[in-house]
Short mmCIF file of C-alpha atoms in Angstrom, two decimals:
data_model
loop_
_atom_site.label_atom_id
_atom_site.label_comp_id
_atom_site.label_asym_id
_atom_site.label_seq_id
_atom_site.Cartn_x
_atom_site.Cartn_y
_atom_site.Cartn_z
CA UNK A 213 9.29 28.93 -27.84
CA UNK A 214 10.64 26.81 -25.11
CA UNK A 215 9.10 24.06 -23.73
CA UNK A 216 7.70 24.75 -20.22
CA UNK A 217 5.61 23.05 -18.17
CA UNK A 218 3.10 24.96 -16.28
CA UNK A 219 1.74 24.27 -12.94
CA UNK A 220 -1.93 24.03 -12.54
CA UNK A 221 -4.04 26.70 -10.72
CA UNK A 222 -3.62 26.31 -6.94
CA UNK A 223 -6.56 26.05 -5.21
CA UNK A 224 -8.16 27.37 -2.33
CA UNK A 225 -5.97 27.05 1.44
CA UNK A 226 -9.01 24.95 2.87
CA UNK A 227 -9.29 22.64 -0.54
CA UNK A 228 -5.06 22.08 -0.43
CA UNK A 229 -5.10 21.17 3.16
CA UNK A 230 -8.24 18.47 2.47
CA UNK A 231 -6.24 17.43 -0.35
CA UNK A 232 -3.27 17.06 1.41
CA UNK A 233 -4.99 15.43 4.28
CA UNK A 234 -6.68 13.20 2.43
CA UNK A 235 -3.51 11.74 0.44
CA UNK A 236 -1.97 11.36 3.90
CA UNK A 237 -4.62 9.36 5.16
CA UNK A 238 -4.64 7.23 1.96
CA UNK A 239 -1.03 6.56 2.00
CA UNK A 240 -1.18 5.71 5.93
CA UNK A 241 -3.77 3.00 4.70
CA UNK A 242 -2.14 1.45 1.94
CA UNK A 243 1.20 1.38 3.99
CA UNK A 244 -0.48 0.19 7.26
CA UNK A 245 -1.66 -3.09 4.85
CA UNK A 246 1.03 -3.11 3.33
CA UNK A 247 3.55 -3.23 6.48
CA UNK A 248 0.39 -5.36 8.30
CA UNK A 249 1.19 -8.09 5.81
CA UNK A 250 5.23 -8.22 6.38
CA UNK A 251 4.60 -8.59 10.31
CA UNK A 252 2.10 -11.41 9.17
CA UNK A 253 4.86 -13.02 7.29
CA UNK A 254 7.07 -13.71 9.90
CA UNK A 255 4.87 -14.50 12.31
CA UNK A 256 2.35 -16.40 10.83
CA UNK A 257 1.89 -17.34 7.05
CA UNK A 258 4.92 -19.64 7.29
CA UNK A 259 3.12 -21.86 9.16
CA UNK A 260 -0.54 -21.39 7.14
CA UNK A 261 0.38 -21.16 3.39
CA UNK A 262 3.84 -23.04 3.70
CA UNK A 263 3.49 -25.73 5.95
CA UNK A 264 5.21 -28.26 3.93
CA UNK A 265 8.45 -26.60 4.46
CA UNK A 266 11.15 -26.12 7.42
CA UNK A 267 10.30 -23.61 9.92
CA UNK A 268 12.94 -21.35 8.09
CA UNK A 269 12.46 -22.43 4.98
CA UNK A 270 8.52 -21.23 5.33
CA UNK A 271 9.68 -17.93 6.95
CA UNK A 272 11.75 -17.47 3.80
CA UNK A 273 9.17 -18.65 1.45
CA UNK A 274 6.12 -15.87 3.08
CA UNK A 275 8.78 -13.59 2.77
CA UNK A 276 9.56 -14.21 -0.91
CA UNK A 277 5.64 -13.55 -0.99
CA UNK A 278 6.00 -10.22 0.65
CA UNK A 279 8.60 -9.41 -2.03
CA UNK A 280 6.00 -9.97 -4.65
CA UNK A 281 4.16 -6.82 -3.90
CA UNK A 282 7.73 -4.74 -3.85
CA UNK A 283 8.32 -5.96 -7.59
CA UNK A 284 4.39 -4.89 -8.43
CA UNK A 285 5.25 -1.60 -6.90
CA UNK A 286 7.14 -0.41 -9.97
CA UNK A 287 4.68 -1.81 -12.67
CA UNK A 288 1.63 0.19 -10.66
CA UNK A 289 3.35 3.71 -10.34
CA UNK A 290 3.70 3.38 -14.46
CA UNK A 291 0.73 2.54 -15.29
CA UNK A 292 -1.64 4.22 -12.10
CA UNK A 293 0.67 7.54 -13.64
CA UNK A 294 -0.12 6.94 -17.49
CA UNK A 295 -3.85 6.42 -16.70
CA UNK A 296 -4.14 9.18 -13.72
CA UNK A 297 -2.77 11.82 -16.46
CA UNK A 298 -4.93 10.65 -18.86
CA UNK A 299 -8.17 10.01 -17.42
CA UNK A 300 -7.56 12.01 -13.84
CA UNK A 301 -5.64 11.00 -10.24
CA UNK A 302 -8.16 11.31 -8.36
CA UNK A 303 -10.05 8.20 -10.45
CA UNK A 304 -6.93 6.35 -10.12
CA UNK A 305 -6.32 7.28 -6.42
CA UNK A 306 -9.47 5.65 -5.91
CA UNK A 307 -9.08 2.34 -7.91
CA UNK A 308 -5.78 2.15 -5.89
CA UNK A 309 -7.15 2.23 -2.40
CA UNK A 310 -10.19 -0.37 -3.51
CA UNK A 311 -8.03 -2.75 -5.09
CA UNK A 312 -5.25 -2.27 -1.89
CA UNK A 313 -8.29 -2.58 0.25
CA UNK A 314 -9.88 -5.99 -1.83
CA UNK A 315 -6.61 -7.47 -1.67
CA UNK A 316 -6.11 -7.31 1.85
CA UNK A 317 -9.32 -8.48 2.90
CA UNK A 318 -8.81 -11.26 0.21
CA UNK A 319 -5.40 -12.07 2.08
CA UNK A 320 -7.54 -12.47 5.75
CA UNK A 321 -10.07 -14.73 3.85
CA UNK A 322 -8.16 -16.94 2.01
CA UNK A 323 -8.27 -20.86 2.29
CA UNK A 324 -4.76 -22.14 4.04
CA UNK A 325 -2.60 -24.58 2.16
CA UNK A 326 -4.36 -27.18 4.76
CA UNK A 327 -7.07 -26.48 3.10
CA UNK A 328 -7.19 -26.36 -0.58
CA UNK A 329 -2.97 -26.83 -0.99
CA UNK A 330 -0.36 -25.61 -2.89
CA UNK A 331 -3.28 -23.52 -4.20
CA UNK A 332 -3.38 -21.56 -1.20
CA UNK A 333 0.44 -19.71 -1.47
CA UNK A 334 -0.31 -19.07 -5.53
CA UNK A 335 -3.61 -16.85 -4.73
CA UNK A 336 -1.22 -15.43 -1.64
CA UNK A 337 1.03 -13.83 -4.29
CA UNK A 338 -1.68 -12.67 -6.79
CA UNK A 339 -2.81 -10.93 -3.52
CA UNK A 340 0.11 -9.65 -3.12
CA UNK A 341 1.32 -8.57 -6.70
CA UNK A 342 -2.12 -6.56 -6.73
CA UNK A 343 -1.26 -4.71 -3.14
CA UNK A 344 2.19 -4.30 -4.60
CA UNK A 345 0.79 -2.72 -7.80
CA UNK A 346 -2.39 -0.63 -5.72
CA UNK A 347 0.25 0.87 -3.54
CA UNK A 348 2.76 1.56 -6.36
CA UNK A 349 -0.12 3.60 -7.84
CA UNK A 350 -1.09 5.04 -5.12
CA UNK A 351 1.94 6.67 -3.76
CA UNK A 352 2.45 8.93 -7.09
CA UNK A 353 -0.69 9.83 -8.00
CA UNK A 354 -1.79 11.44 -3.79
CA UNK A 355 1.67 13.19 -4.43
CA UNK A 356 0.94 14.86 -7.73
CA UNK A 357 -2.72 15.46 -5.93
CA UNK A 358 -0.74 17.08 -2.78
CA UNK A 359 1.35 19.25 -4.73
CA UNK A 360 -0.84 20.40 -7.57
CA UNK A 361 -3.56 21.66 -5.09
CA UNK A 362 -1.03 23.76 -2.85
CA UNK A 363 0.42 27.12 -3.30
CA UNK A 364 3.95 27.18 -4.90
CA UNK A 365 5.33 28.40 -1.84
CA UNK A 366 3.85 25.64 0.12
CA UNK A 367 4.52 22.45 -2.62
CA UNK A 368 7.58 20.74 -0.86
CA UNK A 369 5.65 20.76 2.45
CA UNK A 370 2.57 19.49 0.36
CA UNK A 371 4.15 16.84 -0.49
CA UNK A 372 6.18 15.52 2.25
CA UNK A 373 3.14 15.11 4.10
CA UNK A 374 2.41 11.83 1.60
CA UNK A 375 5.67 10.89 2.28
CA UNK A 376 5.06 11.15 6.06
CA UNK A 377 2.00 8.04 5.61
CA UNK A 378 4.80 5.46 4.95
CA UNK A 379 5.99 5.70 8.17
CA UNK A 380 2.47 6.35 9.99
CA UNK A 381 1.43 3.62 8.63
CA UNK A 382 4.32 1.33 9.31
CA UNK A 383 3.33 2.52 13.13
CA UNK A 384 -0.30 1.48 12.97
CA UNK A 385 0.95 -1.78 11.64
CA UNK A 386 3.27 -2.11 14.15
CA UNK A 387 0.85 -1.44 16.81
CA UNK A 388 -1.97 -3.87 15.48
CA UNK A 389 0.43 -6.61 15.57
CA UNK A 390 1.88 -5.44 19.04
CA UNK A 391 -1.78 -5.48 20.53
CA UNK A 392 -2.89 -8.54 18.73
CA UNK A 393 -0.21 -10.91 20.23
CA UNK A 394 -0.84 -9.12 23.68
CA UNK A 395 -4.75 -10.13 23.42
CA UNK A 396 -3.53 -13.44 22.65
CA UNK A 397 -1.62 -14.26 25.67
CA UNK A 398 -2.55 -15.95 28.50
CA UNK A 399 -2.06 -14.20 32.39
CA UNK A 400 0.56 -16.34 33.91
#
């Protein structure tokens, strides 16, 4: 007998398109913090979490903190896919937006190296290693969701439509930052 793998029963056309709704909105989010936090780097956190640096060497240093959450990325799609298979995505979908979600607000309330020191830029990358592994999770997991819940003629489109939040949210992002530095300036 060979080995096969079936595809789950498709559901209903209005229950794929919430599904595939949904894991585009998801994704947007997690990517909008996600891409919120590399505009943050080079404009800001140089100056908040590694003061006692060079300008560039600061700039280099928040970035090497943004990099954190790219090497968590890996680690969370492994084990966000082990557990979603084993004890459902849609559990795991949701873990992955709360703890994307926790460590983002965690990022905006954290003490600056000012503050409490060089303790300040350590909790920054634990922050960051668990958006890194939330979004690495994430990402797989609203996929699978996507695809399993459409039609088989329909799967590729499914599923592109996850792939479509990177960007969306990389424009919301974009936009935040864009209309936070306007607010911030002064009329000449």
């Amino acid at each position: 007998m060979p080995n096969t793998i079936r595809a789950p029963q498709t559901r209903s056309g209005s229950m794929a398109r919430k599904v595939v709704a949904a894991s585009f909105v998801g994704t947007t989010v997690e990517w909008y913090d996600f891409f919120l936090y590399g505009t943050a780097s080079a404009l800001v956190f140089n100056r908040l979490f590694f003061p006692q640096f060079s300008s560039l060497a600061g700039t280099i240093a928040a970035f090497g903190a943004f990099a954190a959450g790219f090497i968590a990325r890996p680690v969370g799609g492994v084990l966000f896919g082990h557990f979603g298979d084993r004890i459902g995505r849609k559990s795991m979908l949701i873990y992955s937006l709360v703890g994307m979600g926790a460590s983002t607000v965690a990022i905006g309330l954290l003490p600056t190296y000012a503050q409490i020191g060089v303790l300040a830029p350590i909790l920054l990358v634990l922050c960051r290693l668990v958006q890194g592994f939330a979004v690495g999770g994430e990402w797989g997991g609203a996929v699978l969701m996507s695809v399993e819940h459409s039609p088989a003629h329909k799967r590729g489109l499914a599923g592109s439509w996850t792939q479509a939040g990177s960007p969306a949210g990389l424009v919301l992002a974009t936009a935040a930052s864009a209309a936070s530095r306007c607010s911030r300036r002064t009329p000449s």
